[in-house]
Amino acid sequence: QVQLVESGGGSVQAGGSLRLSCAASGYTGKGRCLGWFRQAPGKEREGVATIYTGGGTTYYADSVKGRFTISQVNANTIYLQMNSLKPEDTALYYCAAALYLPYGTPYYDFGGCLHNSWGQGTQVTVSS
């Protein structure tokens, strides 16, 4: 069973930086992508960034391109470096995995990867 644990959230002023980490225990060989989603109060969950763990290809939401960078530290750990943060980046950030699960498992398609497993989330708050 794959478990996703996020860390690194917090509060920062606009223009500041944070780095989120996701430890995906048991992930090796069980999935295609690891990524980040976020959900702000009253809004739908949206994809932020994802990385194909087999080859390193990355995909970003337009709203974060040039400011956020996703990277794979080792087989089971990814980072999300967030620079030039804006108040509209405030949200609960979830680590997500696109696992090889049975057909019919609910998923979010982002960057061509079907993300179907989630961590508990870490809060990011950006003040103006």
CSV table of C-alpha atoms in Angstrom, one decimal, residues 18-99:
chain,number,residue,atom,x,y,z
A,18,LEU,CA,8.3,27.7,0.5
A,19,ARG,CA,9.3,24.1,-0.4
A,20,LEU,CA,6.9,21.2,0.0
A,21,SER,CA,8.1,17.6,0.3
A,22,CYS,CA,6.2,14.4,-0.3
A,23,ALA,CA,7.4,11.0,0.9
A,24,ALA,CA,5.6,8.3,-1.0
A,25,SER,CA,6.4,5.1,0.9
A,26,GLY,CA,5.9,1.9,-1.1
A,27,TYR,CA,5.6,3.8,-4.4
A,28,THR,CA,8.4,2.3,-6.4
A,29,GLY,CA,7.1,0.3,-9.4
A,30,LYS,CA,3.5,1.0,-8.5
A,31,GLY,CA,2.8,4.2,-10.3
A,32,ARG,CA,3.4,6.5,-13.2
A,33,CYS,CA,3.5,10.0,-11.8
A,34,LEU,CA,3.8,11.9,-8.5
A,35,GLY,CA,2.4,15.4,-8.3
A,36,TRP,CA,0.8,18.2,-6.4
A,37,PHE,CA,-2.8,19.5,-6.3
A,38,ARG,CA,-4.3,22.2,-4.3
A,39,GLN,CA,-7.7,23.3,-3.1
A,40,ALA,CA,-8.7,26.7,-1.8
A,41,PRO,CA,-11.9,27.2,0.2
A,42,GLY,CA,-14.9,27.2,-2.0
A,43,LYS,CA,-13.0,26.1,-5.1
A,44,GLU,CA,-12.4,22.8,-6.8
A,45,ARG,CA,-9.3,20.8,-6.5
A,46,GLU,CA,-6.8,21.8,-9.2
A,47,GLY,CA,-3.6,20.3,-10.5
A,48,VAL,CA,-0.4,22.3,-9.8
A,49,ALA,CA,2.5,20.2,-11.1
A,50,THR,CA,3.3,16.6,-11.8
A,51,ILE,CA,6.4,14.6,-12.7
A,52,TYR,CA,6.6,11.3,-14.7
A,53,THR,CA,8.7,9.3,-12.3
A,54,GLY,CA,10.0,7.0,-15.0
A,55,GLY,CA,11.6,9.7,-17.2
A,56,GLY,CA,11.4,13.0,-15.4
A,57,THR,CA,9.0,14.8,-17.7
A,58,THR,CA,7.2,17.6,-15.8
A,59,TYR,CA,3.9,19.4,-16.3
A,60,TYR,CA,2.7,22.6,-14.7
A,61,ALA,CA,-0.5,24.6,-14.4
A,62,ASP,CA,-0.3,27.8,-16.3
A,63,SER,CA,-0.9,29.8,-13.1
A,64,VAL,CA,2.4,28.5,-11.6
A,65,LYS,CA,4.7,28.2,-14.6
A,66,GLY,CA,8.0,30.1,-14.0
A,67,ARG,CA,7.4,30.2,-10.2
A,68,PHE,CA,7.0,26.6,-9.1
A,69,THR,CA,9.4,23.8,-9.7
A,70,ILE,CA,8.7,20.1,-9.1
A,71,SER,CA,11.6,17.7,-8.7
A,72,GLN,CA,12.2,14.1,-7.9
A,73,VAL,CA,14.8,13.6,-5.1
A,74,ASN,CA,14.8,9.8,-5.2
A,75,ALA,CA,12.4,7.0,-6.2
A,76,ASN,CA,9.9,7.9,-3.5
A,77,THR,CA,10.3,11.6,-2.7
A,78,ILE,CA,9.4,14.7,-4.6
A,79,TYR,CA,9.7,18.4,-3.9
A,80,LEU,CA,7.7,21.4,-4.9
A,81,GLN,CA,9.7,24.6,-4.8
A,82,MET,CA,7.4,27.6,-4.7
A,83,ASN,CA,8.9,31.0,-5.4
A,84,SER,CA,7.3,34.4,-5.9
A,85,LEU,CA,4.2,33.3,-3.9
A,86,LYS,CA,1.0,35.2,-4.3
A,87,PRO,CA,-2.1,35.4,-2.1
A,88,GLU,CA,-4.0,33.4,-4.7
A,89,ASP,CA,-1.6,30.5,-4.0
A,90,THR,CA,-3.2,30.1,-0.6
A,91,ALA,CA,-4.7,26.6,-0.4
A,92,LEU,CA,-4.4,23.1,1.0
A,93,TYR,CA,-1.7,21.4,-1.0
A,94,TYR,CA,-2.0,17.6,-1.6
A,95,CYS,CA,0.6,15.2,-2.8
A,96,ALA,CA,-0.9,12.9,-5.4
A,97,ALA,CA,0.1,9.7,-7.1
A,98,ALA,CA,-1.0,8.1,-10.4
A,99,LEU,CA,-1.0,4.4,-9.3
